Amino acid sequence: MLSRLTRLSRPAALGLCAVPVLALFGVAAAAPLPFVLARPGMTADVLGEQKGRPVISITGAPVRETNGQLRMTTILATSPSATVRLSELVDNWFRTDRAVLPKESVYPSGKSDAEIEERNLEQMARSQSDAALAALDFLDEDPKKVKVDLELADVGGPSAGLLFSLGIVDKLDGNGSGKDLTGGRTIAGTGTISAAGEVGPVGGVGLKTQAAKRDGATVFLVPKAECSDAAAHLPAGLRLIPVTTLSGAVDALRALDAGRAVPAC
């Protein structure tokens, strides 16, 4: 084969070499690829209602009226079994309001759509429990006396934990001086929360900031480890505040309302 190829003219040789390359691109364009396509999803005010039901319900302690909003944020991603073609990948790769993510970075391998949905709901339930414990511990409230019910339909995963905890703090104590923790603003954010009040990274923050801005937020609380990702395509007019703990997030919001310096990415 090599000896015959050397006797071809240069254009003919290049054309012959291009045949398997073009065939390879043709196969790639038709084959499913191991990626997930994502875009900004819905946001929800944890201080308000969703589908006619309060997101946070508290019994066993006085609950205050709140102004402002605390909006948890989400992304929408193609399902684990969805087929992503090369043309879709290329189209989404260059858009700032879309993301192309390796499938294994979003979904555990070897799991069906139903199994992953069940896992996400379990993570949400655990996140809600940890969020309540973290908030009550921060406020020195007895979890045996104060009962917190968190309900957010059609959302899975642990990334709303921080906002749940802040919502509980605002409803029970505000900023600690009789005013709203939000200062009347629309605050958005993301981050997992442990029962000890530690904030963890979640992924997709670049898309979540866009969802936050779209829905009226002016401030976005981001896990400190994801500052650079959040800042990369930050919408104009949205201020980032990095946090590592629930107490740090509360301190930052108090400082923001008082006009004092707050952390920045």
XYZ file of C-alpha atoms in Angstrom:
265
model
C 0.000 0.000 0.000
C 2.778 2.466 0.831
C 4.618 1.775 -2.429
C 1.499 2.385 -4.495
C 0.694 5.576 -2.589
C 4.116 7.050 -3.413
C 3.368 6.834 -7.124
C 0.194 8.947 -6.820
C 0.269 12.677 -7.486
C 0.207 14.891 -4.343
C -3.467 15.994 -4.742
C -4.528 12.413 -5.358
C -2.582 11.183 -2.337
C -4.098 13.841 -0.081
C -7.550 13.019 -1.348
C -7.020 9.342 -0.665
C -5.785 10.084 2.858
C -8.846 12.239 3.496
C -11.250 9.397 2.826
C -10.782 7.568 6.177
C -10.688 10.905 8.046
C -14.004 11.991 6.541
C -15.436 8.575 7.280
C -14.324 8.921 10.892
C -16.034 12.318 11.194
C -19.151 10.844 9.640
C -19.251 8.081 12.238
C -18.603 10.573 15.069
C -21.386 12.847 13.880
C -23.876 9.994 14.026
C -22.641 8.265 17.181
C -23.847 9.145 20.697
C -21.162 10.906 22.743
C -20.427 10.620 26.497
C -21.409 14.208 27.302
C -24.261 16.059 28.973
C -25.688 19.351 27.723
C -26.708 21.804 30.456
C -28.335 25.222 30.681
C -29.636 27.565 33.408
C -32.611 26.066 35.224
C -35.345 27.322 37.497
C -34.811 29.231 40.724
C -37.074 29.197 43.772
C -37.449 31.597 46.689
C -37.069 29.458 49.807
C -38.729 32.218 51.848
C -41.860 31.959 49.722
C -44.116 29.329 48.239
C -43.850 26.839 45.430
C -46.975 25.408 43.855
C -49.097 26.992 46.592
C -47.155 25.509 49.509
C -44.532 27.219 51.694
C -41.023 25.954 51.023
C -40.119 26.326 54.725
C -42.622 25.566 57.494
C -41.586 25.915 61.149
C -43.408 24.957 64.344
C -42.322 25.215 67.970
C -40.868 28.741 67.717
C -42.116 32.199 66.656
C -41.754 32.777 62.924
C -41.212 36.294 61.594
C -42.522 37.867 58.395
C -39.787 38.316 55.827
C -39.108 40.679 52.948
C -36.641 40.077 50.162
C -35.905 36.715 48.603
C -33.444 33.861 49.008
C -33.419 32.035 45.682
C -31.892 28.591 45.307
C -30.643 27.909 41.791
C -30.564 24.908 39.469
C -29.318 23.760 36.102
C -31.188 21.687 33.519
C -29.162 18.843 32.041
C -29.917 16.162 29.487
C -30.764 12.834 31.079
C -28.168 10.047 31.460
C -29.798 8.048 28.657
C -30.146 11.008 26.270
C -28.201 10.778 23.024
C -25.882 13.749 22.428
C -24.664 14.081 18.835
C -21.536 15.837 17.609
C -23.564 18.598 15.969
C -25.288 19.381 19.294
C -21.987 19.328 21.142
C -20.403 21.795 18.710
C -23.454 24.073 18.801
C -23.454 24.207 22.618
C -19.669 24.382 23.079
C -19.367 28.019 22.029
C -22.429 29.380 23.857
C -22.014 31.104 27.214
C -25.568 30.146 28.239
C -24.873 26.437 27.679
C -22.319 23.961 28.996
C -20.931 20.685 27.694
C -19.971 18.419 30.594
C -18.504 14.897 30.714
C -21.349 12.552 31.585
C -19.403 10.931 34.424
C -18.970 14.342 36.100
C -22.744 14.724 36.382
C -24.113 11.194 36.710
C -22.732 8.029 38.312
C -21.850 5.438 35.700
C -23.838 2.264 35.287
C -27.070 3.686 36.715
C -30.448 3.950 35.002
C -32.438 7.193 34.811
C -34.780 5.886 37.520
C -31.896 4.944 39.823
C -30.272 8.355 39.405
C -33.555 10.155 40.068
C -34.003 8.126 43.263
C -30.437 8.990 44.303
C -31.035 12.703 43.673
C -34.197 12.666 45.785
C -32.334 10.910 48.594
C -29.611 13.558 48.424
C -32.248 16.295 48.597
C -33.875 14.717 51.660
C -30.506 14.396 53.408
C -29.627 17.974 52.447
C -32.891 19.252 53.935
C -32.242 17.434 57.205
C -28.669 18.756 57.423
C -29.839 22.277 56.527
C -32.352 22.278 59.381
C -29.799 20.935 61.876
C -27.173 23.468 60.797
C -29.585 26.410 61.088
C -30.999 25.367 64.457
C -27.515 24.760 65.841
C -26.409 28.197 64.609
C -29.384 29.772 66.405
C -28.968 27.607 69.546
C -32.471 26.225 69.048
C -33.417 22.766 70.301
C -34.229 20.517 67.310
C -36.409 18.400 69.576
C -38.688 21.387 70.177
C -38.434 23.289 66.902
C -39.634 21.332 63.877
C -38.714 22.388 60.356
C -40.415 21.023 57.247
C -38.801 21.752 53.875
C -40.646 21.096 50.645
C -39.424 21.839 47.151
C -41.079 19.850 44.381
C -39.337 18.626 41.226
C -35.823 19.352 42.505
C -33.205 16.779 43.457
C -29.646 16.819 44.719
C -27.964 18.571 47.656
C -27.116 21.976 46.175
C -29.941 23.941 47.879
C -28.628 23.173 51.376
C -27.043 26.554 52.074
C -30.122 28.489 50.932
C -32.422 26.291 53.022
C -30.334 27.018 56.122
C -30.295 30.757 55.435
C -34.057 30.716 54.929
C -34.584 29.074 58.309
C -32.276 31.613 59.974
C -34.145 34.508 58.339
C -37.560 33.195 59.356
C -36.533 32.636 62.968
C -34.008 35.406 63.645
C -33.593 37.679 60.616
C -30.285 39.520 60.841
C -30.288 39.191 64.631
C -31.321 42.830 65.117
C -34.973 42.732 64.123
C -34.437 43.189 60.382
C -34.354 40.866 57.390
C -31.228 38.853 56.719
C -31.652 39.698 53.037
C -31.897 43.429 53.674
C -34.915 43.337 51.360
C -32.724 42.242 48.439
C -33.088 39.285 46.110
C -30.191 37.065 47.122
C -29.408 33.896 45.184
C -26.820 31.203 45.682
C -25.858 27.577 45.777
C -23.859 25.196 47.928
C -24.225 22.024 49.917
C -24.462 22.228 53.694
C -23.367 19.794 56.372
C -25.087 19.436 59.730
C -22.048 21.270 61.168
C -22.691 24.235 58.864
C -19.877 23.665 56.360
C -20.578 24.797 52.780
C -19.424 22.576 49.907
C -19.086 22.959 46.109
C -21.788 21.800 43.733
C -20.793 22.414 40.096
C -22.597 24.293 37.339
C -22.148 27.664 39.069
C -21.548 29.515 35.801
C -25.023 28.543 34.628
C -26.599 29.145 38.031
C -25.393 32.759 38.124
C -27.188 33.297 34.823
C -30.398 31.823 36.252
C -30.017 34.080 39.304
C -29.567 37.226 37.238
C -32.492 36.291 35.007
C -34.757 36.008 38.059
C -33.806 39.329 39.618
C -30.923 38.560 41.985
C -28.245 41.184 42.640
C -26.092 39.062 44.979
C -24.933 35.466 44.558
C -23.500 33.347 47.372
C -20.996 30.863 45.956
C -18.875 28.172 47.631
C -15.398 29.697 47.875
C -13.832 26.764 46.020
C -15.891 27.691 42.938
C -15.158 31.425 42.847
C -13.169 31.283 39.603
C -15.842 29.227 37.831
C -18.566 31.630 38.916
C -16.549 34.685 37.910
C -15.624 33.370 34.462
C -18.924 34.373 32.827
C -20.502 36.478 35.584
C -23.555 38.444 34.381
C -23.241 42.216 34.717
C -24.787 43.603 37.900
C -24.487 40.369 39.904
C -22.168 40.498 42.925
C -20.358 37.353 44.066
C -19.820 36.610 47.748
C -17.706 33.510 48.521
C -18.659 31.466 51.584
C -17.307 28.411 53.386
C -19.714 28.151 56.346
C -23.264 29.052 57.272
C -22.032 31.487 59.935
C -19.773 33.133 57.360
C -22.694 33.516 54.947
C -24.838 35.106 57.675
C -22.001 37.448 58.657
C -21.519 38.470 55.014
C -25.206 39.292 54.542
C -25.279 41.283 57.777
C -22.203 43.219 56.657
C -23.691 43.806 53.219
C -26.841 45.336 54.703
C -24.804 47.501 57.085
C -22.607 48.806 54.266
C -19.489 47.146 55.622
C -16.861 45.271 53.588
C -17.812 41.762 52.490
C -15.689 38.978 50.972
C -15.281 38.954 47.192
C -14.052 36.461 44.611
